[in-house]
Amino acid sequence: VDLCSVSLGVEGMTCGSCVQSIEQRIGSLPGVIHIKVSLEQKNATVICDQSQQSPESLLEAIEDMGFESSLSDSSR
Amino acid sequence: MTKHEFEVAMTCEGCSGAVTRILNKLGDVKFEIDLPKKLVWIESDRDVEVLTETLKKCGKEVKYIGIK
């Protein structure tokens, strides 16, 4: 599989529970291999299968959960 | 319009803020959130299932309590 690492800025998280719900929900999306959300840095790092997820689709999924998200960096 | 009562497992302002943004996106609904009691009241003509699914988007546990 063609893996890529996507880093997204996430605004609006205030506690560990927010972090956990994002990790669970995004982590269960198809093609998502690994996700790490940082409350301090207000970002999420996702390792995913490029053929199933794109930085844009991940961004949309986080926004859909009610958090503001922005594309900060993506490397392949 | 019917007023529905939901229990959502919110633990902080981040959670209730997420619920607020999700409901705002839905548009034609009026709602109130009581964070300490973990309750959300929604005034809407939409189906309970639609509202429940919308609330579930934030990744929290959602329980429908009934018509207020």
JSON list of C-alpha atoms in Angstrom, two decimals:
[
{"chain": "A", "resi": 1, "resn": "VAL", "atom": "CA", "xyz": [0.00, 0.00, 0.00]},
{"chain": "A", "resi": 2, "resn": "ASP", "atom": "CA", "xyz": [0.93, 3.57, -0.64]},
{"chain": "A", "resi": 3, "resn": "LEU", "atom": "CA", "xyz": [1.19, 5.22, 2.75]},
{"chain": "A", "resi": 4, "resn": "CYS", "atom": "CA", "xyz": [1.30, 8.90, 3.50]},
{"chain": "A", "resi": 5, "resn": "SER", "atom": "CA", "xyz": [1.66, 10.93, 6.66]},
{"chain": "A", "resi": 6, "resn": "VAL", "atom": "CA", "xyz": [-0.67, 13.88, 7.09]},
{"chain": "A", "resi": 7, "resn": "SER", "atom": "CA", "xyz": [-0.42, 16.53, 9.75]},
{"chain": "A", "resi": 8, "resn": "LEU", "atom": "CA", "xyz": [-3.53, 18.58, 10.47]},
{"chain": "A", "resi": 9, "resn": "GLY", "atom": "CA", "xyz": [-4.12, 21.49, 12.79]},
{"chain": "A", "resi": 10, "resn": "VAL", "atom": "CA", "xyz": [-7.13, 20.98, 15.05]},
{"chain": "A", "resi": 11, "resn": "GLU", "atom": "CA", "xyz": [-8.80, 23.81, 16.96]},
{"chain": "A", "resi": 12, "resn": "GLY", "atom": "CA", "xyz": [-11.38, 23.52, 19.69]},
{"chain": "A", "resi": 13, "resn": "MET", "atom": "CA", "xyz": [-10.07, 20.60, 21.73]},
{"chain": "A", "resi": 14, "resn": "THR", "atom": "CA", "xyz": [-9.87, 21.34, 25.42]},
{"chain": "A", "resi": 15, "resn": "CYS", "atom": "CA", "xyz": [-9.47, 18.03, 27.19]},
{"chain": "A", "resi": 16, "resn": "GLY", "atom": "CA", "xyz": [-8.36, 14.43, 26.90]},
{"chain": "A", "resi": 17, "resn": "SER", "atom": "CA", "xyz": [-11.87, 13.35, 26.08]},
{"chain": "A", "resi": 18, "resn": "CYS", "atom": "CA", "xyz": [-11.91, 15.45, 22.90]},
{"chain": "A", "resi": 19, "resn": "VAL", "atom": "CA", "xyz": [-8.58, 13.91, 21.90]},
{"chain": "A", "resi": 20, "resn": "GLN", "atom": "CA", "xyz": [-9.89, 10.44, 22.54]},
{"chain": "A", "resi": 21, "resn": "SER", "atom": "CA", "xyz": [-13.07, 10.85, 20.53]},
{"chain": "A", "resi": 22, "resn": "ILE", "atom": "CA", "xyz": [-11.11, 12.19, 17.55]},
{"chain": "A", "resi": 23, "resn": "GLU", "atom": "CA", "xyz": [-8.57, 9.37, 17.74]},
{"chain": "A", "resi": 24, "resn": "GLN", "atom": "CA", "xyz": [-11.34, 6.80, 17.93]},
{"chain": "A", "resi": 25, "resn": "ARG", "atom": "CA", "xyz": [-13.50, 8.19, 15.18]},
{"chain": "A", "resi": 26, "resn": "ILE", "atom": "CA", "xyz": [-10.82, 9.13, 12.68]},
{"chain": "A", "resi": 27, "resn": "GLY", "atom": "CA", "xyz": [-8.82, 6.04, 13.59]},
{"chain": "A", "resi": 28, "resn": "SER", "atom": "CA", "xyz": [-11.71, 3.84, 12.53]},
{"chain": "A", "resi": 29, "resn": "LEU", "atom": "CA", "xyz": [-12.04, 5.39, 9.07]},
{"chain": "A", "resi": 30, "resn": "PRO", "atom": "CA", "xyz": [-11.10, 3.12, 6.17]},
{"chain": "A", "resi": 31, "resn": "GLY", "atom": "CA", "xyz": [-7.47, 3.48, 5.16]},
{"chain": "A", "resi": 32, "resn": "VAL", "atom": "CA", "xyz": [-6.33, 5.09, 8.40]},
{"chain": "A", "resi": 33, "resn": "ILE", "atom": "CA", "xyz": [-3.43, 3.09, 9.81]},
{"chain": "A", "resi": 34, "resn": "HIS", "atom": "CA", "xyz": [-2.42, 5.25, 12.73]},
{"chain": "A", "resi": 35, "resn": "ILE", "atom": "CA", "xyz": [-3.47, 8.51, 14.35]},
{"chain": "A", "resi": 36, "resn": "LYS", "atom": "CA", "xyz": [-1.87, 10.59, 17.07]},
{"chain": "A", "resi": 37, "resn": "VAL", "atom": "CA", "xyz": [-3.63, 13.66, 18.38]},
{"chain": "A", "resi": 38, "resn": "SER", "atom": "CA", "xyz": [-1.80, 16.21, 20.49]},
{"chain": "A", "resi": 39, "resn": "LEU", "atom": "CA", "xyz": [-3.78, 18.49, 22.78]},
{"chain": "A", "resi": 40, "resn": "GLU", "atom": "CA", "xyz": [-0.77, 20.73, 23.50]},
{"chain": "A", "resi": 41, "resn": "GLN", "atom": "CA", "xyz": [0.22, 21.21, 19.87]},
{"chain": "A", "resi": 42, "resn": "LYS", "atom": "CA", "xyz": [-3.39, 21.30, 18.66]},
{"chain": "A", "resi": 43, "resn": "ASN", "atom": "CA", "xyz": [-2.72, 18.94, 15.84]},
{"chain": "A", "resi": 44, "resn": "ALA", "atom": "CA", "xyz": [-3.29, 15.46, 14.57]},
{"chain": "A", "resi": 45, "resn": "THR", "atom": "CA", "xyz": [-0.80, 13.27, 12.76]},
{"chain": "A", "resi": 46, "resn": "VAL", "atom": "CA", "xyz": [-2.35, 10.59, 10.62]},
{"chain": "A", "resi": 47, "resn": "ILE", "atom": "CA", "xyz": [-0.72, 7.79, 8.72]},
{"chain": "A", "resi": 48, "resn": "CYS", "atom": "CA", "xyz": [-3.04, 6.54, 6.03]},
{"chain": "A", "resi": 49, "resn": "ASP", "atom": "CA", "xyz": [-3.39, 4.69, 2.78]},
{"chain": "A", "resi": 50, "resn": "GLN", "atom": "CA", "xyz": [-3.30, 7.27, 0.01]},
{"chain": "A", "resi": 51, "resn": "SER", "atom": "CA", "xyz": [-5.72, 5.36, -2.15]},
{"chain": "A", "resi": 52, "resn": "GLN", "atom": "CA", "xyz": [-8.45, 5.53, 0.52]},
{"chain": "A", "resi": 53, "resn": "GLN", "atom": "CA", "xyz": [-7.88, 8.83, 2.31]},
{"chain": "A", "resi": 54, "resn": "SER", "atom": "CA", "xyz": [-6.52, 12.21, 1.30]},
{"chain": "A", "resi": 55, "resn": "PRO", "atom": "CA", "xyz": [-5.52, 15.17, 3.49]},
{"chain": "A", "resi": 56, "resn": "GLU", "atom": "CA", "xyz": [-8.75, 16.82, 2.34]},
{"chain": "A", "resi": 57, "resn": "SER", "atom": "CA", "xyz": [-10.98, 13.89, 3.28]},
{"chain": "A", "resi": 58, "resn": "LEU", "atom": "CA", "xyz": [-9.39, 13.69, 6.75]},
{"chain": "A", "resi": 59, "resn": "LEU", "atom": "CA", "xyz": [-9.85, 17.42, 7.20]},
{"chain": "A", "resi": 60, "resn": "GLU", "atom": "CA", "xyz": [-13.49, 17.06, 6.28]},
{"chain": "A", "resi": 61, "resn": "ALA", "atom": "CA", "xyz": [-13.95, 14.18, 8.72]},
{"chain": "A", "resi": 62, "resn": "ILE", "atom": "CA", "xyz": [-12.56, 16.24, 11.60]},
{"chain": "A", "resi": 63, "resn": "GLU", "atom": "CA", "xyz": [-14.68, 19.26, 10.66]},
{"chain": "A", "resi": 64, "resn": "ASP", "atom": "CA", "xyz": [-17.68, 16.98, 10.51]},
{"chain": "A", "resi": 65, "resn": "MET", "atom": "CA", "xyz": [-17.06, 16.16, 14.17]},
{"chain": "A", "resi": 66, "resn": "GLY", "atom": "CA", "xyz": [-17.39, 19.82, 15.09]},
{"chain": "A", "resi": 67, "resn": "PHE", "atom": "CA", "xyz": [-13.74, 20.80, 15.35]},
{"chain": "A", "resi": 68, "resn": "GLU", "atom": "CA", "xyz": [-12.00, 23.35, 13.19]},
{"chain": "A", "resi": 69, "resn": "SER", "atom": "CA", "xyz": [-9.27, 21.81, 11.16]},
{"chain": "A", "resi": 70, "resn": "SER", "atom": "CA", "xyz": [-6.60, 23.10, 8.84]},
{"chain": "A", "resi": 71, "resn": "LEU", "atom": "CA", "xyz": [-4.05, 21.52, 6.60]},
{"chain": "A", "resi": 72, "resn": "SER", "atom": "CA", "xyz": [-0.65, 22.25, 8.08]},
{"chain": "A", "resi": 73, "resn": "ASP", "atom": "CA", "xyz": [1.74, 19.83, 6.49]},
{"chain": "A", "resi": 74, "resn": "SER", "atom": "CA", "xyz": [1.72, 16.67, 4.50]},
{"chain": "A", "resi": 75, "resn": "SER", "atom": "CA", "xyz": [4.61, 14.55, 3.41]},
{"chain": "A", "resi": 76, "resn": "ARG", "atom": "CA", "xyz": [4.66, 11.40, 1.42]},
{"chain": "B", "resi": 1, "resn": "MET", "atom": "CA", "xyz": [-41.85, 22.54, 16.68]},
{"chain": "B", "resi": 2, "resn": "THR", "atom": "CA", "xyz": [-41.09, 19.62, 18.94]},
{"chain": "B", "resi": 3, "resn": "LYS", "atom": "CA", "xyz": [-38.54, 19.91, 21.70]},
{"chain": "B", "resi": 4, "resn": "HIS", "atom": "CA", "xyz": [-36.41, 16.80, 22.14]},
{"chain": "B", "resi": 5, "resn": "GLU", "atom": "CA", "xyz": [-34.16, 15.99, 25.04]},
{"chain": "B", "resi": 6, "resn": "PHE", "atom": "CA", "xyz": [-30.87, 14.14, 24.50]},
{"chain": "B", "resi": 7, "resn": "GLU", "atom": "CA", "xyz": [-28.17, 13.01, 26.85]},
{"chain": "B", "resi": 8, "resn": "VAL", "atom": "CA", "xyz": [-24.72, 13.43, 25.29]},
{"chain": "B", "resi": 9, "resn": "ALA", "atom": "CA", "xyz": [-21.55, 12.29, 27.05]},
{"chain": "B", "resi": 10, "resn": "MET", "atom": "CA", "xyz": [-19.88, 15.70, 27.05]},
{"chain": "B", "resi": 11, "resn": "THR", "atom": "CA", "xyz": [-17.07, 16.32, 29.49]},
{"chain": "B", "resi": 12, "resn": "CYS", "atom": "CA", "xyz": [-15.76, 19.78, 28.69]},
{"chain": "B", "resi": 13, "resn": "GLU", "atom": "CA", "xyz": [-16.34, 22.99, 26.74]},
{"chain": "B", "resi": 14, "resn": "GLY", "atom": "CA", "xyz": [-14.52, 21.44, 23.82]},
{"chain": "B", "resi": 15, "resn": "CYS", "atom": "CA", "xyz": [-17.17, 18.73, 23.64]},
{"chain": "B", "resi": 16, "resn": "SER", "atom": "CA", "xyz": [-20.11, 21.11, 23.94]},
{"chain": "B", "resi": 17, "resn": "GLY", "atom": "CA", "xyz": [-18.44, 23.44, 21.44]},
{"chain": "B", "resi": 18, "resn": "ALA", "atom": "CA", "xyz": [-18.20, 20.58, 18.97]},
{"chain": "B", "resi": 19, "resn": "VAL", "atom": "CA", "xyz": [-21.89, 19.77, 19.50]},
{"chain": "B", "resi": 20, "resn": "THR", "atom": "CA", "xyz": [-22.74, 23.46, 18.98]},
{"chain": "B", "resi": 21, "resn": "ARG", "atom": "CA", "xyz": [-20.85, 23.60, 15.68]},
{"chain": "B", "resi": 22, "resn": "ILE", "atom": "CA", "xyz": [-22.40, 20.37, 14.43]},
{"chain": "B", "resi": 23, "resn": "LEU", "atom": "CA", "xyz": [-25.92, 21.58, 15.22]},
{"chain": "B", "resi": 24, "resn": "ASN", "atom": "CA", "xyz": [-25.24, 24.98, 13.68]},
{"chain": "B", "resi": 25, "resn": "LYS", "atom": "CA", "xyz": [-24.28, 23.24, 10.45]},
{"chain": "B", "resi": 26, "resn": "LEU", "atom": "CA", "xyz": [-27.61, 21.45, 10.46]},
{"chain": "B", "resi": 27, "resn": "GLY", "atom": "CA", "xyz": [-29.29, 24.82, 10.09]},
{"chain": "B", "resi": 28, "resn": "ASP", "atom": "CA", "xyz": [-32.97, 24.99, 10.96]},
{"chain": "B", "resi": 29, "resn": "VAL", "atom": "CA", "xyz": [-32.73, 23.90, 14.60]},
{"chain": "B", "resi": 30, "resn": "LYS", "atom": "CA", "xyz": [-32.88, 25.74, 17.89]},
{"chain": "B", "resi": 31, "resn": "PHE", "atom": "CA", "xyz": [-30.95, 24.20, 20.73]},
{"chain": "B", "resi": 32, "resn": "GLU", "atom": "CA", "xyz": [-29.74, 24.59, 24.27]},
{"chain": "B", "resi": 33, "resn": "ILE", "atom": "CA", "xyz": [-26.87, 22.79, 25.96]},
{"chain": "B", "resi": 34, "resn": "ASP", "atom": "CA", "xyz": [-26.51, 22.10, 29.66]},
{"chain": "B", "resi": 35, "resn": "LEU", "atom": "CA", "xyz": [-22.93, 20.94, 30.05]},
{"chain": "B", "resi": 36, "resn": "PRO", "atom": "CA", "xyz": [-22.96, 20.01, 33.78]},
{"chain": "B", "resi": 37, "resn": "LYS", "atom": "CA", "xyz": [-26.07, 17.88, 33.28]},
{"chain": "B", "resi": 38, "resn": "LYS", "atom": "CA", "xyz": [-24.79, 16.57, 29.90]},
{"chain": "B", "resi": 39, "resn": "LEU", "atom": "CA", "xyz": [-28.12, 17.44, 28.31]},
{"chain": "B", "resi": 40, "resn": "VAL", "atom": "CA", "xyz": [-28.96, 18.88, 24.92]},
{"chain": "B", "resi": 41, "resn": "TRP", "atom": "CA", "xyz": [-32.40, 20.20, 24.05]},
{"chain": "B", "resi": 42, "resn": "ILE", "atom": "CA", "xyz": [-33.19, 20.53, 20.39]},
{"chain": "B", "resi": 43, "resn": "GLU", "atom": "CA", "xyz": [-36.23, 22.20, 18.90]},
{"chain": "B", "resi": 44, "resn": "SER", "atom": "CA", "xyz": [-36.74, 20.84, 15.42]},
{"chain": "B", "resi": 45, "resn": "ASP", "atom": "CA", "xyz": [-39.23, 19.21, 13.09]},
{"chain": "B", "resi": 46, "resn": "ARG", "atom": "CA", "xyz": [-36.63, 16.72, 11.96]},
{"chain": "B", "resi": 47, "resn": "ASP", "atom": "CA", "xyz": [-36.74, 13.03, 12.80]},
{"chain": "B", "resi": 48, "resn": "VAL", "atom": "CA", "xyz": [-35.26, 11.92, 16.09]},
{"chain": "B", "resi": 49, "resn": "GLU", "atom": "CA", "xyz": [-33.03, 9.48, 14.16]},
{"chain": "B", "resi": 50, "resn": "VAL", "atom": "CA", "xyz": [-31.58, 12.30, 12.08]},
{"chain": "B", "resi": 51, "resn": "LEU", "atom": "CA", "xyz": [-30.87, 14.37, 15.18]},
{"chain": "B", "resi": 52, "resn": "THR", "atom": "CA", "xyz": [-29.35, 11.39, 16.99]},
{"chain": "B", "resi": 53, "resn": "GLU", "atom": "CA", "xyz": [-27.09, 10.58, 14.04]},
{"chain": "B", "resi": 54, "resn": "THR", "atom": "CA", "xyz": [-26.02, 14.22, 13.84]},
{"chain": "B", "resi": 55, "resn": "LEU", "atom": "CA", "xyz": [-25.14, 14.32, 17.53]},
{"chain": "B", "resi": 56, "resn": "LYS", "atom": "CA", "xyz": [-23.24, 11.05, 17.22]},
{"chain": "B", "resi": 57, "resn": "LYS", "atom": "CA", "xyz": [-20.92, 12.67, 14.68]},
{"chain": "B", "resi": 58, "resn": "CYS", "atom": "CA", "xyz": [-18.96, 14.28, 17.50]},
{"chain": "B", "resi": 59, "resn": "GLY", "atom": "CA", "xyz": [-17.91, 10.82, 18.64]},
{"chain": "B", "resi": 60, "resn": "LYS", "atom": "CA", "xyz": [-19.73, 10.91, 21.98]},
{"chain": "B", "resi": 61, "resn": "GLU", "atom": "CA", "xyz": [-22.29, 8.57, 23.38]},
{"chain": "B", "resi": 62, "resn": "VAL", "atom": "CA", "xyz": [-25.80, 9.83, 22.65]},
{"chain": "B", "resi": 63, "resn": "LYS", "atom": "CA", "xyz": [-29.00, 8.79, 24.39]},
{"chain": "B", "resi": 64, "resn": "TYR", "atom": "CA", "xyz": [-32.46, 9.99, 23.41]},
{"chain": "B", "resi": 65, "resn": "ILE", "atom": "CA", "xyz": [-34.49, 10.79, 26.49]},
{"chain": "B", "resi": 66, "resn": "GLY", "atom": "CA", "xyz": [-37.74, 11.95, 25.00]},
{"chain": "B", "resi": 67, "resn": "ILE", "atom": "CA", "xyz": [-39.98, 14.84, 24.14]},
{"chain": "B", "resi": 68, "resn": "LYS", "atom": "CA", "xyz": [-39.66, 17.66, 26.59]}
]
